[in-house]
PDB file of C-alpha atoms and ligand atoms in Angstrom:
ATOM      1  CA  MET V   5     112.921 113.017  86.589  1.00 26.00           C
ATOM      2  CA  LYS V   6     111.841 110.604  89.246  1.00 31.00           C
ATOM      3  CA  LYS V   7     108.653 110.682  91.172  1.00 33.00           C
ATOM      4  CA  ILE V   8     107.937 108.832  94.352  1.00 37.00           C
ATOM      5  CA  ILE V   9     104.831 108.523  96.424  1.00 40.00           C
ATOM      6  CA  VAL V  10     105.377 109.980  99.830  1.00 44.00           C
ATOM      7  CA  CYS V  11     102.275 109.376 101.837  1.00 53.00           C
ATOM      8  CA  LEU V  12     101.100 106.828 104.364  1.00 55.00           C
ATOM      9  CA  THR V  13      97.883 104.916 103.973  1.00 56.00           C
ATOM     10  CA  ILE V  14      95.499 103.314 106.409  1.00 53.00           C
ATOM     11  CA  LEU V  15      95.671  99.906 104.757  1.00 48.00           C
ATOM     12  CA  GLY V  16      99.331  99.574 104.013  1.00 45.00           C
ATOM     13  CA  ALA V  17     100.764  98.736 100.658  1.00 38.00           C
ATOM     14  CA  MET V  18      98.573  99.385  97.713  1.00 40.00           C
ATOM     15  CA  SER V  19      98.415  96.866  95.001  1.00 36.00           C
ATOM     16  CA  SER V  20      98.500  99.125  92.003  1.00 37.00           C
ATOM     17  CA  MET V  21      97.769  96.234  89.651  1.00 35.00           C
ATOM     18  CA  ASN V  22      93.999  96.610  89.720  1.00 39.00           C
ATOM     19  CA  ALA V  23      93.714  99.831  91.594  1.00 47.00           C
ATOM     20  CA  GLN V  24      91.632 102.586  90.167  1.00 51.00           C
ATOM     21  CA  PHE V  25      93.483 105.066  92.293  1.00 54.00           C
ATOM     22  CA  ASN V  26      96.168 106.588  90.154  1.00 49.00           C
ATOM     23  CA  LEU V  27      99.567 106.467  91.777  1.00 44.00           C
ATOM     24  CA  GLY V  28     101.434 106.044  88.514  1.00 38.00           C
ATOM     25  CA  LYS V  29     103.775 108.964  88.763  1.00 35.00           C
ATOM     26  CA  ALA V  30     102.918 110.093  92.249  1.00 35.00           C
ATOM     27  CA  ALA V  31     105.104 112.262  92.960  1.00 34.00           C
ATOM     28  CA  GLY V  32     107.652 114.491  94.528  1.00 37.00           C
ATOM     29  CA  VAL V  33     110.392 115.429  92.196  1.00 37.00           C
ATOM     30  CA  VAL V  34     113.584 113.961  93.524  1.00 41.00           C
ATOM     31  CA  THR V  35     116.643 116.002  92.937  1.00 40.00           C
ATOM     32  CA  LYS V  36     120.040 114.472  93.306  1.00 39.00           C
ATOM     33  CA  GLY V  37     123.172 114.632  95.349  1.00 40.00           C
ATOM     34  CA  ALA V  38     124.230 115.681  98.783  1.00 35.00           C
ATOM     35  CA  LYS V  39     120.857 117.139  99.696  1.00 41.00           C
ATOM     36  CA  ALA V  40     119.859 113.664 100.862  1.00 42.00           C
ATOM     37  CA  LEU V  41     122.141 114.120 103.828  1.00 47.00           C
ATOM     38  CA  THR V  42     120.420 117.253 104.985  1.00 57.00           C
ATOM     39  CA  PHE V  43     116.841 116.292 104.414  1.00 62.00           C
ATOM     40  CA  THR V  44     114.751 118.848 106.261  1.00 71.00           C
ATOM     41  CA  ASN V  45     111.114 119.125 107.279  1.00 74.00           C
ATOM     42  CA  GLU V  46     110.759 121.752 104.588  1.00 76.00           C
ATOM     43  CA  ASP V  47     112.046 119.286 101.979  1.00 72.00           C
ATOM     44  CA  ALA V  48     109.501 116.711 103.123  1.00 73.00           C
ATOM     45  CA  ILE V  49     106.685 119.235 103.052  1.00 78.00           C
ATOM     46  CA  LYS V  50     107.640 120.568  99.643  1.00 74.00           C
ATOM     47  CA  LEU V  51     107.902 117.130  98.057  1.00 68.00           C
ATOM     48  CA  SER V  52     104.666 116.024  99.728  1.00 73.00           C
ATOM     49  CA  LYS V  53     102.859 119.045  98.391  1.00 77.00           C
ATOM     50  CA  GLU V  54     104.062 118.237  94.875  1.00 71.00           C
ATOM     51  CA  SER V  55     102.915 114.645  95.280  1.00 69.00           C
ATOM     52  CA  VAL V  56      99.480 115.623  96.466  1.00 77.00           C
ATOM     53  CA  ASP V  57      99.093 118.209  93.708  1.00 79.00           C
ATOM     54  CA  TRP V  58      99.928 115.513  91.197  1.00 74.00           C
ATOM     55  CA  MET V  59      97.508 113.027  92.723  1.00 77.00           C
ATOM     56  CA  ASP V  60      94.730 115.643  92.937  1.00 85.00           C
ATOM     57  CA  LYS V  61      95.181 116.322  89.236  1.00 81.00           C
ATOM     58  CA  ASN V  62      95.207 112.647  88.308  1.00 79.00           C
ATOM     59  CA  ASN V  63      92.345 111.319  90.425  1.00 85.00           C
ATOM     60  CA  PRO V  64      88.640 112.193  90.414  1.00 92.00           C
ATOM     61  CA  VAL V  65      88.235 114.668  93.273  1.00 96.00           C
ATOM     62  CA  ALA V  66      84.696 115.055  94.671  1.00 97.00           C
ATOM     63  CA  GLY V  67      83.311 118.549  94.043  1.00 97.00           C
ATOM     64  CA  PRO V  68      82.198 120.950  96.790  1.00 97.00           C
ATOM     65  CA  LYS V  69      78.529 119.897  96.622  1.00 97.00           C
ATOM     66  CA  ASP V  70      79.169 116.206  96.230  1.00 97.00           C
ATOM     67  CA  PRO V  71      77.553 114.176  99.071  1.00 97.00           C
ATOM     68  CA  TYR V  72      80.968 112.711  99.899  1.00 98.00           C
ATOM     69  CA  THR V  73      82.476 116.178 100.327  1.00 98.00           C
ATOM     70  CA  VAL V  74      79.481 117.330 102.362  1.00 98.00           C
ATOM     71  CA  ARG V  75      79.872 114.354 104.660  1.00 97.00           C
ATOM     72  CA  LEU V  76      83.632 114.780 105.048  1.00 98.00           C
ATOM     73  CA  ASN V  77      83.175 118.497 105.752  1.00 97.00           C
ATOM     74  CA  LYS V  78      80.823 117.564 108.561  1.00 97.00           C
ATOM     75  CA  LEU V  79      83.341 115.148 110.079  1.00 97.00           C
ATOM     76  CA  PHE V  80      86.707 116.718 109.294  1.00 97.00           C
ATOM     77  CA  GLY V  81      85.800 120.408 109.096  1.00 95.00           C
ATOM     78  CA  LYS V  82      86.250 121.124 112.781  1.00 94.00           C
ATOM     79  CA  HIS V  83      89.629 119.375 112.939  1.00 96.00           C
ATOM     80  CA  LYS V  84      91.469 121.321 110.248  1.00 96.00           C
ATOM     81  CA  THR V  85      93.770 122.885 112.819  1.00 95.00           C
ATOM     82  CA  GLN V  86      93.889 119.880 115.134  1.00 93.00           C
ATOM     83  CA  ASP V  87      96.904 119.775 117.431  1.00 93.00           C
ATOM     84  CA  GLY V  88      98.456 122.911 115.912  1.00 93.00           C
ATOM     85  CA  LEU V  89      98.583 121.363 112.446  1.00 93.00           C
ATOM     86  CA  ASN V  90      97.438 122.928 109.211  1.00 94.00           C
ATOM     87  CA  LEU V  91      95.397 120.187 107.561  1.00 96.00           C
ATOM     88  CA  ASN V  92      93.490 119.962 104.302  1.00 96.00           C
ATOM     89  CA  TYR V  93      91.324 117.132 103.021  1.00 97.00           C
ATOM     90  CA  LYS V  94      89.574 115.903  99.905  1.00 97.00           C
ATOM     91  CA  VAL V  95      87.664 112.866  98.714  1.00 96.00           C
ATOM     92  CA  TYR V  96      88.853 110.803  95.772  1.00 93.00           C
ATOM     93  CA  LYS V  97      85.960 109.076  94.061  1.00 93.00           C
ATOM     94  CA  VAL V  98      87.620 105.748  93.432  1.00 88.00           C
ATOM     95  CA  LYS V  99      86.771 102.103  94.052  1.00 83.00           C
ATOM     96  CA  ASP V 100      89.851 101.483  96.139  1.00 79.00           C
ATOM     97  CA  ILE V 101      89.257 101.391  99.874  1.00 82.00           C
ATOM     98  CA  ASN V 102      91.850 103.558 101.544  1.00 83.00           C
ATOM     99  CA  ALA V 103      92.900 106.900 102.954  1.00 85.00           C
ATOM    100  CA  PHE V 104      96.288 108.552 103.247  1.00 82.00           C
ATOM    101  CA  ALA V 105      98.143 111.413 104.831  1.00 84.00           C
ATOM    102  CA  CYS V 106     101.178 113.371 103.698  1.00 82.00           C
ATOM    103  CA  ALA V 107     103.819 115.417 105.480  1.00 81.00           C
ATOM    104  CA  ASP V 108     102.344 118.709 104.245  1.00 86.00           C
ATOM    105  CA  GLY V 109      99.108 118.035 106.170  1.00 91.00           C
ATOM    106  CA  SER V 110      97.090 116.733 103.232  1.00 91.00           C
ATOM    107  CA  VAL V 111      94.658 113.938 104.033  1.00 92.00           C
ATOM    108  CA  ARG V 112      92.810 112.152 101.231  1.00 92.00           C
ATOM    109  CA  VAL V 113      89.903 109.832 101.914  1.00 93.00           C
ATOM    110  CA  PHE V 114      88.598 107.505  99.216  1.00 91.00           C
ATOM    111  CA  SER V 115      84.856 107.393  98.560  1.00 93.00           C
ATOM    112  CA  SER V 116      84.746 103.594  98.791  1.00 90.00           C
ATOM    113  CA  LEU V 117      86.062 103.799 102.338  1.00 92.00           C
ATOM    114  CA  MET V 118      83.257 106.270 103.073  1.00 96.00           C
ATOM    115  CA  ASP V 119      80.788 103.739 101.673  1.00 95.00           C
ATOM    116  CA  ILE V 120      81.622 101.140 104.297  1.00 94.00           C
ATOM    117  CA  MET V 121      82.444 103.275 107.356  1.00 95.00           C
ATOM    118  CA  THR V 122      80.048 104.943 109.792  1.00 96.00           C
ATOM    119  CA  ASP V 123      80.744 108.498 110.940  1.00 97.00           C
ATOM    120  CA  ASN V 124      82.509 107.277 114.059  1.00 96.00           C
ATOM    121  CA  GLU V 125      84.636 104.867 112.095  1.00 96.00           C
ATOM    122  CA  LEU V 126      85.609 107.579 109.634  1.00 96.00           C
ATOM    123  CA  LEU V 127      86.549 109.862 112.520  1.00 97.00           C
ATOM    124  CA  ALA V 128      88.845 107.100 113.780  1.00 96.00           C
ATOM    125  CA  VAL V 129      90.465 106.856 110.344  1.00 93.00           C
ATOM    126  CA  ILE V 130      90.826 110.647 110.228  1.00 94.00           C
ATOM    127  CA  GLY V 131      92.410 110.573 113.694  1.00 95.00           C
ATOM    128  CA  HIS V 132      94.808 107.876 112.546  1.00 91.00           C
ATOM    129  CA  GLU V 133      95.892 109.921 109.522  1.00 89.00           C
ATOM    130  CA  ILE V 134      96.300 113.079 111.605  1.00 92.00           C
ATOM    131  CA  GLY V 135      98.493 110.968 113.898  1.00 92.00           C
ATOM    132  CA  HIS V 136     100.807 110.186 110.988  1.00 86.00           C
ATOM    133  CA  VAL V 137     101.115 113.896 110.166  1.00 87.00           C
ATOM    134  CA  LYS V 138     101.673 114.861 113.805  1.00 90.00           C
ATOM    135  CA  ASN V 139     104.263 112.133 114.387  1.00 87.00           C
ATOM    136  CA  GLN V 140     106.112 113.160 111.211  1.00 82.00           C
ATOM    137  CA  ASP V 141     106.002 109.557 110.017  1.00 79.00           C
ATOM    138  CA  THR V 142     105.662 110.668 106.440  1.00 72.00           C
ATOM    139  CA  LYS V 143     108.852 112.676 106.762  1.00 72.00           C
ATOM    140  CA  ASP V 144     110.834 109.591 107.766  1.00 70.00           C
ATOM    141  CA  ALA V 145     109.241 107.533 105.024  1.00 68.00           C
ATOM    142  CA  MET V 146     109.994 110.275 102.540  1.00 62.00           C
ATOM    143  CA  LYS V 147     113.602 110.462 103.572  1.00 62.00           C
ATOM    144  CA  SER V 148     114.191 106.746 103.036  1.00 64.00           C
ATOM    145  CA  ALA V 149     112.544 106.894  99.609  1.00 60.00           C
ATOM    146  CA  TYR V 150     114.651 109.896  98.774  1.00 57.00           C
ATOM    147  CA  LEU V 151     117.840 108.094  99.791  1.00 60.00           C
ATOM    148  CA  LYS V 152     116.732 105.056  97.803  1.00 60.00           C
ATOM    149  CA  ALA V 153     116.251 107.225  94.731  1.00 56.00           C
ATOM    150  CA  ALA V 154     119.641 108.791  95.277  1.00 52.00           C
ATOM    151  CA  ALA V 155     121.173 105.293  95.399  1.00 56.00           C
ATOM    152  CA  LEU V 156     119.435 104.400  92.142  1.00 55.00           C
ATOM    153  CA  ASP V 157     120.888 107.529  90.637  1.00 51.00           C
ATOM    154  CA  ALA V 158     124.356 106.586  91.755  1.00 50.00           C
ATOM    155  CA  ALA V 159     123.974 103.107  90.262  1.00 49.00           C
ATOM    156  CA  SER V 160     122.765 104.371  86.924  1.00 48.00           C
ATOM    157  CA  SER V 161     125.401 107.066  86.636  1.00 46.00           C
ATOM    158  CA  ALA V 162     128.068 104.437  87.354  1.00 46.00           C
ATOM    159  CA  SER V 163     126.791 102.354  84.472  1.00 43.00           C
ATOM    160  CA  GLY V 164     126.781 105.434  82.283  1.00 39.00           C
ATOM    161  CA  THR V 165     123.109 105.244  81.458  1.00 38.00           C
ATOM    162  CA  VAL V 166     120.701 108.091  81.834  1.00 32.00           C
ATOM    163  CA  ALA V 167     118.691 107.802  85.038  1.00 39.00           C
ATOM    164  CA  THR V 168     115.221 108.000  83.635  1.00 45.00           C
ATOM    165  CA  LEU V 169     112.651 105.641  85.051  1.00 46.00           C
ATOM    166  CA  ASN V 170     109.675 104.527  83.029  1.00 46.00           C
ATOM    167  CA  ASP V 171     106.157 104.433  84.462  1.00 49.00           C
ATOM    168  CA  SER V 172     106.313 100.800  85.434  1.00 46.00           C
ATOM    169  CA  GLN V 173     109.583 101.286  87.302  1.00 45.00           C
ATOM    170  CA  ILE V 174     108.117 104.279  89.070  1.00 47.00           C
ATOM    171  CA  GLY V 175     105.055 102.238  89.981  1.00 46.00           C
ATOM    172  CA  LYS V 176     107.237  99.470  91.390  1.00 47.00           C
ATOM    173  CA  MET V 177     109.277 101.922  93.369  1.00 45.00           C
ATOM    174  CA  ALA V 178     106.141 103.600  94.725  1.00 48.00           C
ATOM    175  CA  ASN V 179     104.816 100.260  95.868  1.00 49.00           C
ATOM    176  CA  ALA V 180     108.099  99.273  97.444  1.00 47.00           C
ATOM    177  CA  PHE V 181     108.101 102.593  99.204  1.00 47.00           C
ATOM    178  CA  LEU V 182     104.588 102.208 100.584  1.00 51.00           C
ATOM    179  CA  ASP V 183     105.477  98.750 101.797  1.00 51.00           C
ATOM    180  CA  ALA V 184     108.651  99.874 103.465  1.00 49.00           C
ATOM    181  CA  SER V 185     107.111 102.913 105.047  1.00 50.00           C
ATOM    182  CA  HIS V 186     104.432 100.911 106.754  1.00 53.00           C
ATOM    183  CA  SER V 187     106.200 100.210 110.022  1.00 71.00           C
ATOM    184  CA  LYS V 188     104.279  98.488 112.783  1.00 76.00           C
ATOM    185  CA  LYS V 189     105.526 100.958 115.343  1.00 81.00           C
ATOM    186  CA  GLN V 190     104.317 103.972 113.361  1.00 82.00           C
ATOM    187  CA  GLU V 191     100.971 102.300 112.754  1.00 83.00           C
ATOM    188  CA  SER V 192     100.407 101.460 116.378  1.00 87.00           C
ATOM    189  CA  GLU V 193     101.413 104.985 117.403  1.00 90.00           C
ATOM    190  CA  ALA V 194      98.951 106.409 114.880  1.00 89.00           C
ATOM    191  CA  ASP V 195      96.290 104.075 116.322  1.00 91.00           C
ATOM    192  CA  THR V 196      97.056 105.378 119.798  1.00 94.00           C
ATOM    193  CA  TYR V 197      96.815 108.923 118.500  1.00 95.00           C
ATOM    194  CA  SER V 198      93.467 108.083 116.918  1.00 95.00           C
ATOM    195  CA  TYR V 199      92.121 106.603 120.146  1.00 96.00           C
ATOM    196  CA  ASP V 200      93.203 109.674 122.117  1.00 97.00           C
ATOM    197  CA  PHE V 201      91.696 111.918 119.434  1.00 97.00           C
ATOM    198  CA  MET V 202      88.373 110.075 119.708  1.00 97.00           C
ATOM    199  CA  LYS V 203      88.401 110.183 123.479  1.00 97.00           C
ATOM    200  CA  ALA V 204      89.389 113.872 123.735  1.00 97.00           C
ATOM    201  CA  ASN V 205      86.630 114.863 121.310  1.00 97.00           C
ATOM    202  CA  LYS V 206      84.073 112.677 123.090  1.00 97.00           C
ATOM    203  CA  TYR V 207      83.536 110.497 120.022  1.00 97.00           C
ATOM    204  CA  ASP V 208      82.709 106.858 120.552  1.00 97.00           C
ATOM    205  CA  VAL V 209      86.083 105.057 120.704  1.00 97.00           C
ATOM    206  CA  VAL V 210      84.358 101.825 119.719  1.00 97.00           C
ATOM    207  CA  GLY V 211      84.339 103.327 116.208  1.00 96.00           C
ATOM    208  CA  ALA V 212      88.104 102.786 116.061  1.00 95.00           C
ATOM    209  CA  TYR V 213      87.530  99.134 116.956  1.00 96.00           C
ATOM    210  CA  SER V 214      84.818  98.515 114.374  1.00 96.00           C
ATOM    211  CA  ALA V 215      86.775 100.378 111.673  1.00 94.00           C
ATOM    212  CA  PHE V 216      89.615  97.891 112.047  1.00 91.00           C
ATOM    213  CA  LYS V 217      87.195  94.970 112.247  1.00 92.00           C
ATOM    214  CA  LYS V 218      85.866  96.059 108.865  1.00 91.00           C
ATOM    215  CA  LEU V 219      89.362  96.364 107.428  1.00 86.00           C
ATOM    216  CA  ALA V 220      90.065  92.867 108.775  1.00 85.00           C
ATOM    217  CA  LEU V 221      86.949  91.577 107.017  1.00 85.00           C
ATOM    218  CA  LEU V 222      88.151  93.159 103.799  1.00 80.00           C
ATOM    219  CA  SER V 223      91.558  91.564 104.039  1.00 72.00           C
ATOM    220  CA  GLU V 224      89.899  88.200 104.653  1.00 69.00           C
ATOM    221  CA  GLY V 225      88.117  88.815 101.376  1.00 59.00           C
ATOM    222  CA  SER V 226      84.793  88.392 103.111  1.00 46.00           C
ATOM    223  CA  ALA V 227      82.182  86.940 100.801  1.00 39.00           C
ATOM    224  CA  GLN V 228      79.530  89.239 102.227  1.00 38.00           C
ATOM    225  CA  SER V 229      81.349  92.220 100.782  1.00 39.00           C
ATOM    226  CA  GLY V 230      79.888  93.634  97.642  1.00 39.00           C
ATOM    227  CA  PHE V 231      82.874  95.924  97.476  1.00 39.00           C
ATOM    228  CA  GLU V 232      85.880  95.149  95.452  1.00 37.00           C
ATOM    229  CA  LYS V 233      88.921  94.103  97.310  1.00 37.00           C
ATOM    230  CA  MET V 234      91.562  96.304  95.859  1.00 35.00           C
ATOM    231  CA  PHE V 235      94.298  96.287  98.409  1.00 38.00           C
ATOM    232  CA  ASN V 236      96.760  93.848  99.760  1.00 40.00           C
ATOM    233  CA  SER V 237      95.596  92.159 102.865  1.00 40.00           C
ATOM    234  CA  HIS V 238      96.588  93.715 106.119  1.00 49.00           C
ATOM    235  CA  PRO V 239      97.011  90.902 108.622  1.00 54.00           C
ATOM    236  CA  ASP V 240      97.322  93.278 111.558  1.00 78.00           C
ATOM    237  CA  SER V 241      93.813  94.739 111.386  1.00 85.00           C
ATOM    238  CA  GLU V 242      92.321  92.176 113.776  1.00 87.00           C
ATOM    239  CA  LYS V 243      95.155  92.668 116.275  1.00 88.00           C
ATOM    240  CA  ARG V 244      94.775  96.425 116.043  1.00 90.00           C
ATOM    241  CA  ALA V 245      91.045  96.128 116.714  1.00 93.00           C
ATOM    242  CA  GLN V 246      91.749  94.013 119.798  1.00 94.00           C
ATOM    243  CA  ALA V 247      94.314  96.533 121.084  1.00 94.00           C
ATOM    244  CA  ILE V 248      91.692  99.277 120.854  1.00 95.00           C
ATOM    245  CA  LYS V 249      89.117  97.100 122.608  1.00 96.00           C
ATOM    246  CA  LYS V 250      91.550  96.469 125.459  1.00 97.00           C
ATOM    247  CA  ARG V 251      92.162 100.168 125.973  1.00 96.00           C
ATOM    248  CA  ALA V 252      88.476 100.993 125.777  1.00 97.00           C
ATOM    249  CA  GLU V 253      87.707  98.352 128.408  1.00 97.00           C
ATOM    250  CA  LYS V 254      90.401  99.778 130.664  1.00 97.00           C
ATOM    251  CA  ASP V 255      88.963 103.286 130.228  1.00 97.00           C
ATOM    252  CA  GLY V 256      85.429 102.057 130.901  1.00 97.00           C
ATOM    253  CA  LEU V 257      84.446 103.201 127.398  1.00 97.00           C
ATOM    254  CA  TRP V 258      83.806  99.794 125.889  1.00 97.00           C
ATOM    255  CA  LYS V 259      80.347  99.037 124.530  1.00 95.00           C
ATOM    256  CA  ASP V 260      80.129  95.758 122.695  1.00 95.00           C
ATOM    257  CA  PRO V 261      79.021  96.552 119.129  1.00 93.00           C
ATOM    258  CA  GLY V 262      78.205  92.890 118.513  1.00 92.00           C
ATOM    259  CA  THR V 263      79.323  91.267 115.299  1.00 93.00           C
ATOM    260  CA  VAL V 264      80.826  93.831 112.950  1.00 93.00           C
ATOM    261  CA  ALA V 265      79.840  93.306 109.335  1.00 90.00           C
ATOM    262  CA  LEU V 266      80.434  95.190 106.131  1.00 90.00           C
ATOM    263  CA  PRO V 267      77.324  97.144 105.144  1.00 90.00           C
ATOM    264  CA  THR V 268      75.363  95.944 102.149  1.00 87.00           C
ATOM    265  CA  THR V 269      74.386  99.454 101.080  1.00 89.00           C
ATOM    266  CA  LYS V 270      76.587 102.520 100.754  1.00 90.00           C
ATOM    267  CA  LEU V 271      76.778 104.640 103.889  1.00 90.00           C
ATOM    268  CA  THR V 272      77.234 107.950 102.069  1.00 84.00           C
ATOM    269  CA  LYS V 273      73.922 109.232 100.769  1.00 78.00           C
TER     270      LYS V 273
HETATM  271 ZN1   ZN G   4      98.634 104.268 109.062  1.00 88.12          ZN
END
């Protein structure tokens, strides 16, 4: 049985080496054979659902009265059916700074991200993740991982060995998948979606700018950060921030937030 992670994150590839977030066997049971050729939306949704169920079981999920849940309810609650989608969300209480979305409409936000982002910035991240769901990016990513797994199967059956991957192989494959799935085009389209989401809901679009400035600071390994740097650097964050600034200026929505810094105290209380 092979399991592959099938979701897209805000920060790109996760370095699972030191990560607290458990992606070990995340998930989606990959069956074999010709099905790869007729990979449907329903396949993507089903496998995503299995992945998320696995991750929910294997990560510390914030309870209903947890301050993180209360805060996310406040921000995300009114967008559960955004754009005709059927979305669900949870907080994982982990040190890693990230968020992800899956084809089945599941969005997971990590508590450490909520520690460094203001409400507006979190809304921008939420908009970005909804963009991935809406654009069916996770379906494409899933399909390529599925085909990759099918190819691995073919190779191992040719050599006559049983195609069972151990945890470390699964981890490697999951990482390779997250890397591969992180296409610039999909990311910039999700950013555009996020900007439009902010604008349409009359949120401050500058939040999208400062969110990426903060992610850029993290990838620089900023010394002012008291937060652990758990993820691979994402060199595009600064460029993405500038792209948002440009659009905001054009729309007359730009308000200079000054120098963006990582907070020194947690923003979820
Ligand atoms: Zn993304």
